[in-house]
Amino acid sequence: MSINYRRLFDKVEKPGRYIGKELNSVMKNTDDIDVRYVFAFPDLYEIGMSHLGMHILYGVLNNIDGVWCERVFSVATDMEERLRANNLPLFSLESRTPLHEFDFIGFTLQYELSYTNILNIMQLGKIPLRSSDRDENHPIVMMGGPCAYNPEPLADFADMILLGEGEEIMQEIMELYKKHKKANYSKKEFLLEAAKSIEGVYVPAFYTVSYNDDNTIKTVSPLHDDIPSKIKKRIIKDMDSAFYPENLLVPNIEIVHGRIMLEIFRGCTRGCRFCQAGMIYRPIREKSIEKLLELADKIFKATGYEEMSLSSLSSSDYSKLGELLDELNEKHSSNMTSISLPSLRLDNFSVEMAEKVQKVKKSGLTFAPEAGTQRLRDVINKGVTNEDLMETAHKAFSNGWNRIKLYYMIGLPTETYEDLDGIIKMGYDTLNVHKTINNGKIHPRTAITMSSACFVPKPFTPFQWMAQDDIETLRDKQRYLKDKFRTSKNISFNYHAPLTSSLEGVFARGDRRLGAVIEAAFNKGCKFDGWDEFFSYNKWTEAFDECNIDMNFYSTRKREYDEILPWDHIDCGVSKEFLIRENEKALKAETSHDCRNGCLACNINVDIARGLC
């Protein structure tokens, strides 16, 4: 189907979001293509193009013979209005093909509040929303990403959900689909074979859920004898041999993170009890320095970028970080203006390391104490102390840095107002360190930013059973902190809206019944729910009321250890027994050591064939 979309572009803001043809984008001859796949990122181009996973899977799929992967992003409201007014379907960037003409559309699930955007992309692309309403003529709707570890709120909309890392599983699925397409098998036959034969494939329609009278889950049962009752995630064992894109896409317009993204390792051994990523991305696997330097050389040449970010969950934990930074600075001093790390740890910060990272200019430093007292940091197993912060602040201020950002969470399990007072004290103590160094004076450019997010319990963490603070409690805590920093000219306090955090918590631990709520909210106009200017809490509460579902059942309710959780049929590699042990230690404010220093029996390294710590 050939449609002229060019007439839309001069009527919208930032047409560069939609025109495609970026440097290193892939064009193929459709005569040579067996499978057409469109990767869908449910947010604006500027955000999606900053996402490393999109670049990796785009390269993986386009490296497969007979497969062409294209891209689509959520369109801004002005473009949506133009599409709907002209009754035109949403299209891919590369070939401007309507979405409903593809074999697959694959959504990445990065954030719970993007779910209505997923429905909007499908509706704009003329694809029926529910899996049960799609037939052989519609694309297979695939989903994956961190939120897929509890896929149940989206179970009614997805045909297949992929668990774990995608580099290998994508190749296996494409090869199976080519075989089935050639043999003219049905969609159901393909999905059944994929669920049976490919580890990490979950087809929600092949599982049935029953409920107890108290609305908790009674059973999750497969409908076919030869599909697994528990779906295991996929793990890439060797990072050096895994695919990594050397020809990163270079965007048409400015994006959130317009730089080279060099992934240095996967996984994390710190064991923070609130952190889902630290659990689901286990085990830890590093790339070698030789491989990283080889990739950096090729990506610099292919993109023309001058900035680089070393990407991982805790980049300062890379075992040879100093050596890597020295090599990168030496080899690329003529074409690289800066290297950035996502965040630095308070307990291993060094001025030498920071100067290697911020070689050209001393921008701000960012740290995450997470909690204001040692007791609460022990509860969450953060592993840093007040002394770490004060020592780090002294080093930073003494060596020319004037801006420090400190990230905290409020609403953590067992939190009291003494813990909030600890946040306040840390802010003022940090400022006093600066004053001491400067003989009681404050440099006019000195700024300490105290930023707080609301704690959201997530699946596959030791806190997955915990109650989330209700909205009014979170608001009271935010007001308390804001008032205490109000008089300071050099300390600012930022916080995240508790309404969105509450809704995020509902879907993070929700079950299949929430699919009806998502669809009802979407039909009321909800989309871009993670954006303050678009979010409508009232529309969401109306949707919950119409579906006769209580939000608090999913957010502020404490679970018991013996309750069947919506994601219990998913295997992320970390055992429930380990999570229970860690939760019990949290309640006693007992810490666990970094598992680089000794195995804590989380279960991820029991089966060596699936990855070894």
XYZ file of C-alpha atoms in Angstrom:
613
model
C 0.000 0.000 0.000
C 1.634 3.232 -1.145
C 0.555 6.393 0.668
C 1.990 9.876 0.265
C 2.627 11.099 3.798
C 4.859 14.016 2.847
C 1.944 16.456 2.884
C 1.619 15.863 6.631
C 5.171 16.785 7.536
C 4.992 20.534 6.947
C 1.979 20.807 9.260
C 3.612 19.372 12.398
C 6.234 20.363 14.911
C 9.544 18.531 14.462
C 8.847 16.658 11.218
C 12.291 15.099 11.700
C 10.576 12.674 14.049
C 8.784 11.041 11.127
C 10.838 11.365 7.941
C 13.386 8.593 8.577
C 16.460 8.304 6.328
C 18.865 8.883 9.234
C 22.543 8.089 8.892
C 22.956 4.293 9.228
C 19.244 3.512 8.863
C 18.636 0.330 6.871
C 16.831 0.138 3.551
C 16.186 -3.188 1.805
C 14.563 -4.426 -1.381
C 11.209 -5.963 -0.446
C 11.645 -8.564 -3.203
C 14.392 -10.109 -1.056
C 12.438 -10.028 2.191
C 10.605 -12.943 3.827
C 9.744 -11.259 7.132
C 8.883 -7.626 7.737
C 9.224 -6.472 11.331
C 8.555 -3.040 12.808
C 10.113 -2.156 16.156
C 7.720 0.082 18.108
C 8.867 2.352 20.910
C 5.840 3.677 22.842
C 7.126 7.196 23.375
C 8.394 10.086 21.284
C 11.247 9.713 18.795
C 13.601 11.730 21.016
C 13.223 9.214 23.820
C 13.095 6.035 21.765
C 16.182 6.914 19.736
C 18.076 7.312 23.021
C 17.289 3.729 24.002
C 20.185 1.321 23.509
C 17.993 -1.781 23.300
C 16.265 -0.416 20.207
C 19.616 0.037 18.448
C 20.709 -3.489 19.393
C 17.558 -5.259 18.193
C 17.390 -3.117 15.044
C 20.860 -4.371 14.178
C 20.188 -7.974 15.202
C 17.098 -8.261 13.021
C 18.561 -6.484 10.015
C 21.556 -8.841 10.129
C 19.249 -11.825 9.504
C 18.886 -12.848 5.863
C 15.387 -12.218 4.584
C 14.350 -9.996 7.513
C 13.843 -6.237 7.394
C 13.358 -4.386 10.661
C 11.935 -0.881 10.515
C 10.930 1.530 13.304
C 7.940 3.442 14.600
C 7.572 5.695 17.629
C 4.620 7.269 19.380
C 3.579 10.324 17.420
C 3.053 13.684 19.068
C -0.516 14.919 19.381
C -0.240 17.232 16.359
C 0.787 14.355 14.094
C -1.909 12.108 15.552
C -4.530 14.736 14.770
C -3.308 14.939 11.162
C -3.384 11.156 10.743
C -6.875 10.827 12.179
C -8.253 13.817 10.250
C -7.021 12.296 6.981
C -7.904 8.702 7.982
C -4.306 7.652 7.349
C -2.656 4.718 9.135
C 0.479 5.177 11.207
C 3.553 4.101 9.238
C 7.131 2.928 9.610
C 9.999 5.405 9.272
C 12.072 3.489 6.737
C 9.552 2.625 4.001
C 6.459 4.491 5.282
C 4.518 1.245 5.224
C 1.270 1.172 7.259
C 1.789 -0.824 10.436
C -0.988 -3.311 9.708
C 0.939 -4.591 6.668
C 3.887 -5.981 8.668
C 4.406 -9.583 9.752
C 5.396 -8.483 13.267
C 5.132 -5.389 15.383
C 7.377 -5.551 18.439
C 6.853 -3.274 21.446
C 9.478 -2.617 24.077
C 8.057 -2.431 27.604
C 10.254 0.039 29.460
C 7.716 1.793 31.678
C 4.296 0.862 33.011
C 2.805 4.244 32.138
C 3.502 3.707 28.436
C 0.823 1.022 28.105
C -1.843 3.340 26.690
C 0.702 4.510 24.110
C 0.990 0.904 22.962
C -2.742 0.789 22.323
C -2.585 4.147 20.562
C 0.151 2.966 18.191
C -1.870 -0.141 17.352
C -5.078 1.791 16.809
C -3.355 4.400 14.636
C -1.746 1.551 12.701
C -5.169 -0.050 12.050
C -4.336 -3.114 14.161
C -7.074 -4.539 16.439
C -6.094 -4.018 20.067
C -6.930 -7.419 21.506
C -5.165 -10.576 20.439
C -8.515 -12.382 20.244
C -9.728 -9.878 17.625
C -6.767 -10.319 15.277
C -6.663 -12.885 12.480
C -4.161 -14.238 9.961
C -4.116 -10.930 8.096
C -2.874 -8.918 11.063
C 0.678 -8.613 12.378
C 1.836 -10.755 15.265
C 2.112 -8.426 18.250
C 5.289 -9.128 20.207
C 6.373 -7.508 23.478
C 9.514 -7.634 25.597
C 11.665 -5.598 27.955
C 11.911 -5.135 31.725
C 8.156 -4.692 32.264
C 7.630 -8.046 30.532
C 8.681 -9.719 33.780
C 5.107 -9.049 34.837
C 3.368 -9.185 31.454
C -0.111 -9.897 32.808
C -1.702 -6.417 32.501
C -0.936 -6.615 28.763
C -1.814 -10.296 28.318
C -4.995 -9.566 26.340
C -3.142 -7.382 23.828
C 0.040 -9.393 23.148
C 0.327 -12.441 20.903
C 3.741 -13.343 22.287
C 5.993 -11.973 25.003
C 9.756 -12.486 25.095
C 11.549 -12.837 28.417
C 15.177 -11.927 28.867
C 17.822 -10.746 26.455
C 16.840 -10.566 22.820
C 19.917 -11.079 20.678
C 19.581 -14.862 20.299
C 15.863 -15.404 20.801
C 15.016 -12.947 18.010
C 17.071 -14.945 15.532
C 15.403 -18.197 16.582
C 11.914 -16.711 16.252
C 12.624 -15.243 12.822
C 13.992 -18.547 11.518
C 10.973 -20.431 12.847
C 8.575 -17.899 11.345
C 10.238 -18.075 7.920
C 9.845 -21.844 7.998
C 6.174 -21.642 9.020
C 5.372 -18.887 6.541
C 6.861 -20.928 3.715
C 4.774 -23.946 4.775
C 1.674 -21.729 5.065
C 1.093 -22.648 8.707
C -1.443 -20.682 10.739
C -0.535 -18.020 13.279
C -1.701 -20.293 16.104
C 0.507 -23.131 14.857
C 3.504 -20.797 14.767
C 2.833 -19.440 18.258
C 2.377 -22.932 19.677
C 5.608 -24.167 18.134
C 7.457 -21.082 19.408
C 6.096 -21.578 22.932
C 7.097 -25.258 22.859
C 10.531 -25.030 21.294
C 12.037 -21.613 22.072
C 13.037 -20.828 25.635
C 11.827 -17.406 26.737
C 8.636 -17.313 24.641
C 5.399 -16.733 26.539
C 2.058 -16.815 24.731
C -0.552 -15.492 27.200
C -3.488 -17.001 25.296
C -2.094 -20.476 26.018
C -2.441 -19.982 29.800
C -5.556 -19.614 31.915
C -5.825 -17.830 35.261
C -8.316 -18.574 38.033
C -8.988 -16.463 41.116
C -9.889 -16.974 44.769
C -12.891 -15.322 46.404
C -10.603 -12.652 47.886
C -9.448 -11.718 44.327
C -5.980 -13.199 44.730
C -4.787 -15.648 42.090
C -5.669 -19.307 42.574
C -3.920 -20.908 39.590
C -2.053 -20.101 36.390
C -2.263 -23.150 34.134
C -0.991 -23.936 30.626
C -3.686 -25.030 28.177
C -1.315 -27.353 26.289
C 0.644 -30.229 27.796
C 3.817 -29.517 25.843
C 4.376 -25.871 26.808
C 6.225 -24.967 30.013
C 4.328 -24.171 33.204
C 7.128 -21.738 34.046
C 8.782 -19.630 31.357
C 12.523 -19.052 31.722
C 14.253 -15.859 30.685
C 16.988 -15.868 28.048
C 20.560 -15.056 29.048
C 23.434 -14.059 26.776
C 26.426 -15.925 28.176
C 29.315 -14.283 26.315
C 29.116 -10.523 25.891
C 32.138 -10.339 23.597
C 30.543 -12.630 21.027
C 27.048 -11.131 21.349
C 25.890 -8.778 18.608
C 26.508 -5.079 19.207
C 25.667 -2.373 16.654
C 28.733 -0.767 15.127
C 26.635 1.512 12.909
C 24.486 3.253 15.494
C 21.604 5.219 14.048
C 22.288 8.966 14.088
C 19.023 10.885 14.660
C 17.624 13.638 12.485
C 16.906 15.906 15.449
C 18.271 16.470 18.925
C 17.371 13.594 21.239
C 17.601 13.013 24.978
C 20.940 11.189 24.796
C 22.649 12.027 21.520
C 25.939 10.210 21.969
C 27.674 6.880 21.552
C 26.302 4.321 23.993
C 28.917 1.701 24.810
C 27.579 -1.126 26.957
C 30.408 -2.311 29.178
C 28.640 -5.053 31.137
C 25.245 -6.481 32.076
C 23.947 -7.358 35.486
C 24.712 -5.996 38.938
C 26.030 -7.660 42.077
C 25.182 -4.966 44.628
C 21.823 -6.441 45.619
C 19.839 -3.279 46.371
C 16.514 -4.640 47.564
C 14.326 -2.071 45.808
C 16.004 -2.511 42.426
C 14.284 -4.729 39.870
C 17.006 -4.307 37.251
C 19.619 -5.619 39.672
C 17.647 -8.861 39.979
C 16.282 -9.494 36.494
C 19.535 -8.753 34.637
C 21.648 -11.200 36.635
C 24.234 -12.695 36.217
C 26.961 -10.099 35.763
C 28.860 -10.387 32.464
C 31.561 -7.967 31.358
C 32.832 -7.089 27.918
C 36.607 -7.226 27.561
C 38.591 -4.010 27.188
C 39.806 -5.222 23.798
C 36.246 -5.654 22.544
C 35.150 -2.288 23.931
C 38.048 -0.437 22.305
C 37.353 -2.179 18.995
C 33.688 -1.175 19.158
C 34.516 2.399 20.148
C 36.819 2.801 17.140
C 34.178 1.547 14.723
C 31.288 3.509 16.231
C 33.192 6.800 16.271
C 33.967 6.358 12.572
C 30.412 5.319 11.684
C 28.577 8.079 13.543
C 30.674 11.215 13.907
C 29.625 11.519 17.551
C 31.981 13.336 19.919
C 30.502 12.166 23.222
C 30.342 8.698 24.724
C 28.392 7.132 27.570
C 29.617 3.952 29.241
C 26.381 2.095 29.787
C 25.525 -0.417 32.513
C 23.559 -0.616 35.752
C 26.594 0.475 37.794
C 29.345 1.527 35.418
C 31.853 2.409 38.139
C 31.835 -1.294 39.105
C 33.442 -2.345 35.812
C 36.530 -4.246 36.925
C 38.959 -2.392 34.634
C 37.256 0.988 34.416
C 40.389 3.066 35.018
C 42.303 1.244 32.308
C 39.381 1.552 29.893
C 39.077 5.305 30.479
C 42.824 5.787 29.976
C 42.725 3.888 26.683
C 39.666 5.744 25.404
C 41.082 9.141 26.323
C 44.401 8.306 24.684
C 42.967 6.866 21.475
C 40.176 9.394 20.965
C 41.491 12.640 22.439
C 41.200 14.339 19.061
C 37.582 13.393 18.333
C 35.998 12.920 21.784
C 34.924 15.808 23.991
C 33.638 13.812 26.962
C 32.847 10.421 28.451
C 29.910 10.080 30.814
C 28.866 7.473 33.347
C 25.154 7.165 34.202
C 25.967 7.685 37.894
C 28.880 7.364 40.277
C 28.857 5.386 43.524
C 29.590 7.126 46.788
C 31.620 4.206 48.104
C 34.093 4.009 45.223
C 34.307 7.614 44.000
C 37.734 8.980 43.170
C 38.721 12.408 41.880
C 41.056 10.752 39.399
C 38.209 8.691 37.942
C 35.843 11.650 37.767
C 38.445 13.768 35.988
C 38.991 11.024 33.441
C 35.268 11.030 32.781
C 34.827 14.805 32.747
C 38.063 15.604 31.002
C 37.005 18.762 29.191
C 34.684 20.441 31.700
C 33.688 19.803 35.288
C 29.938 19.442 35.066
C 27.883 18.269 38.022
C 28.358 15.002 39.862
C 25.420 12.708 40.568
C 25.146 10.224 43.434
C 22.310 8.135 44.862
C 22.341 7.675 48.650
C 18.649 6.597 48.288
C 17.846 7.005 52.010
C 18.646 9.501 54.749
C 19.742 7.236 57.602
C 22.100 4.317 57.938
C 19.287 2.171 59.312
C 17.147 2.632 56.208
C 20.105 2.246 53.861
C 20.764 -1.084 55.572
C 17.106 -2.023 55.085
C 17.435 -1.475 51.330
C 20.993 -2.911 51.269
C 22.410 0.223 49.678
C 25.854 -0.234 51.171
C 26.932 3.414 51.532
C 27.398 5.551 54.639
C 27.138 9.201 55.661
C 30.917 9.203 55.829
C 31.071 8.082 52.187
C 28.961 11.078 51.176
C 30.877 13.625 53.235
C 34.231 12.287 52.046
C 33.042 12.332 48.446
C 31.665 15.859 48.786
C 34.973 17.024 50.270
C 36.932 15.510 47.382
C 34.597 17.007 44.804
C 34.437 20.533 46.241
C 38.195 20.561 46.873
C 38.887 19.746 43.240
C 36.707 22.292 41.510
C 33.232 20.783 41.332
C 30.451 23.073 42.509
C 27.299 21.124 41.649
C 26.199 17.856 43.230
C 22.917 15.985 42.709
C 21.718 13.536 45.342
C 18.926 11.060 44.574
C 16.636 9.618 47.229
C 13.480 7.554 47.448
C 10.624 8.253 49.813
C 8.061 5.702 50.907
C 10.612 2.920 51.359
C 9.575 0.000 53.586
C 9.917 0.812 57.326
C 10.559 4.514 56.585
C 9.846 7.018 59.385
C 10.156 10.782 59.673
C 13.564 10.244 61.287
C 14.689 8.934 57.904
C 13.313 12.054 56.220
C 15.196 14.184 58.750
C 18.287 12.277 57.671
C 17.757 13.419 54.080
C 17.520 17.009 55.287
C 20.666 16.658 57.382
C 22.617 15.144 54.478
C 21.695 18.085 52.272
C 22.819 20.714 54.763
C 25.891 18.701 55.801
C 26.954 18.545 52.154
C 26.619 22.313 51.872
C 28.603 22.757 55.102
C 31.449 20.715 53.639
C 31.633 23.247 50.818
C 31.563 26.160 53.287
C 34.351 24.626 55.371
C 36.587 24.255 52.328
C 35.888 27.860 51.304
C 36.472 29.453 54.733
C 32.794 29.777 55.544
C 31.822 31.213 52.172
C 29.634 29.708 49.468
C 30.698 29.903 45.830
C 27.928 31.681 43.866
C 27.622 28.748 41.452
C 27.364 26.117 44.161
C 24.194 24.064 43.850
C 23.088 20.953 45.680
C 20.030 19.307 44.172
C 18.068 16.929 46.375
C 15.856 14.825 44.134
C 13.315 12.321 45.432
C 11.301 9.626 43.699
C 8.429 7.685 45.230
C 9.233 4.058 45.980
C 7.310 1.618 43.784
C 7.478 -2.093 44.755
C 8.443 -4.173 41.712
C 8.238 -7.872 40.826
C 11.293 -10.045 41.458
C 12.635 -7.847 44.233
C 12.718 -8.608 47.961
C 10.126 -5.842 48.362
C 7.611 -7.372 45.931
C 5.346 -8.277 48.872
C 5.454 -4.829 50.513
C 2.663 -2.254 50.604
C 3.186 0.971 48.699
C 2.587 4.237 50.546
C -0.758 5.787 49.684
C -0.901 9.080 47.807
C -1.644 11.307 50.804
C 1.190 9.791 52.833
C 3.620 10.459 49.997
C 2.346 14.014 49.614
C 2.789 14.659 53.341
C 6.381 13.444 53.183
C 7.113 15.578 50.129
C 5.647 18.678 51.798
C 7.727 18.013 54.897
C 10.977 17.843 52.920
C 10.126 20.778 50.680
C 9.407 22.981 53.683
C 12.754 22.135 55.302
C 14.724 23.170 52.209
C 12.610 26.226 51.404
C 14.944 28.759 53.025
C 18.165 27.557 51.390
C 19.416 29.423 48.327
C 21.891 26.703 47.428
C 19.840 23.560 48.037
C 16.905 22.755 45.777
C 14.404 19.965 46.305
C 12.735 18.168 43.397
C 10.170 15.412 43.682
C 8.112 13.073 41.541
C 4.328 13.229 41.442
C 2.817 10.547 43.714
C -0.236 10.133 41.462
C 1.830 8.683 38.628
C 3.925 6.619 41.048
C 0.762 5.129 42.517
C -0.528 4.134 39.084
C 2.887 2.751 38.161
C 2.711 0.590 41.270
C -0.712 -0.748 40.300
C 0.459 -1.963 36.897
C 3.860 -3.125 38.132
C 2.159 -5.762 40.296
C -1.112 -6.091 38.410
C -2.824 -9.099 36.862
C -4.785 -9.796 33.676
C -7.897 -8.054 34.908
C -6.131 -4.719 34.466
C -6.204 -5.093 30.687
C -9.813 -3.922 30.728
C -8.798 -0.861 32.757
C -5.998 0.039 30.337
C -8.399 -0.190 27.406
C -11.093 1.817 29.219
C -8.615 4.564 30.125
C -7.308 4.637 26.563
C -10.849 5.025 25.253
C -11.212 8.026 27.571
C -8.206 9.644 25.915
C -5.377 8.563 28.218
C -1.934 8.469 26.605
C 1.551 9.746 27.413
C 0.672 9.019 31.038
C 4.274 9.483 32.115
C 4.108 13.117 30.986
C 2.694 15.566 33.541
C 1.037 17.692 30.859
C -0.971 14.722 29.539
C -1.583 12.629 32.648
C -5.179 12.580 33.902
C -5.591 10.780 37.199
C -9.342 11.438 37.125
C -9.752 9.538 33.849
C -7.841 6.618 35.308
C -9.966 6.493 38.454
C -13.073 6.580 36.261
C -11.713 3.618 34.285
C -11.044 1.628 37.467
C -14.526 2.420 38.768
C -16.189 1.377 35.499
C -14.308 -1.930 35.583
C -15.167 -2.381 39.277
C -11.501 -2.765 40.209
C -9.921 -1.356 43.368
C -6.534 0.288 42.752
C -5.504 -0.204 46.376
C -5.756 -3.978 45.970
C -2.667 -3.746 43.760
C -0.757 -0.871 45.392
C -1.222 -0.348 49.131
C -1.960 -3.993 50.022
C 0.758 -6.081 51.670
C 1.105 -9.597 50.222
C 1.830 -12.773 52.149
C 4.664 -15.065 51.118
C 2.273 -17.887 50.195
C 0.144 -15.750 47.855
C 0.409 -16.695 44.181
C 1.668 -13.548 42.478
C 0.679 -12.635 38.902
C 4.258 -13.229 37.702
C 4.970 -16.478 39.557
C 4.881 -18.437 36.285
C 7.829 -16.347 35.031
C 11.375 -17.476 35.903
C 13.883 -14.615 36.009
C 16.558 -16.915 37.401
C 16.402 -15.552 40.953
C 14.537 -17.834 43.351
C 11.595 -16.784 45.505
C 13.390 -18.327 48.488
C 16.281 -15.891 48.024
C 13.903 -12.934 47.765
C 12.139 -14.013 50.965
C 15.483 -14.306 52.785
C 16.444 -10.826 51.638
C 13.076 -9.410 52.684
C 13.443 -10.924 56.141
C 16.926 -9.435 56.452
C 15.526 -6.068 55.381
C 12.969 -6.157 58.188
C 15.869 -6.658 60.617
C 17.966 -3.937 58.896
C 20.606 -6.554 58.083
C 22.786 -6.154 54.999
C 24.034 -8.668 52.434
C 27.462 -8.346 50.887
C 28.171 -7.695 47.213
C 27.982 -11.111 45.592
C 31.303 -10.507 43.824
C 32.655 -11.207 47.315
C 30.879 -14.527 47.745
C 27.775 -16.255 46.419
C 24.513 -15.502 48.237
C 22.669 -18.421 46.583
C 20.168 -16.333 44.613
C 19.934 -19.322 42.206
C 21.148 -17.597 39.036
C 24.383 -19.597 38.893
C 22.910 -23.010 39.699
C 22.428 -23.892 36.041
C 25.743 -23.067 34.397
C 24.277 -23.596 30.927
C 22.100 -20.528 31.493
C 24.832 -18.210 32.720
C 27.388 -18.125 35.502
C 28.153 -15.314 37.932
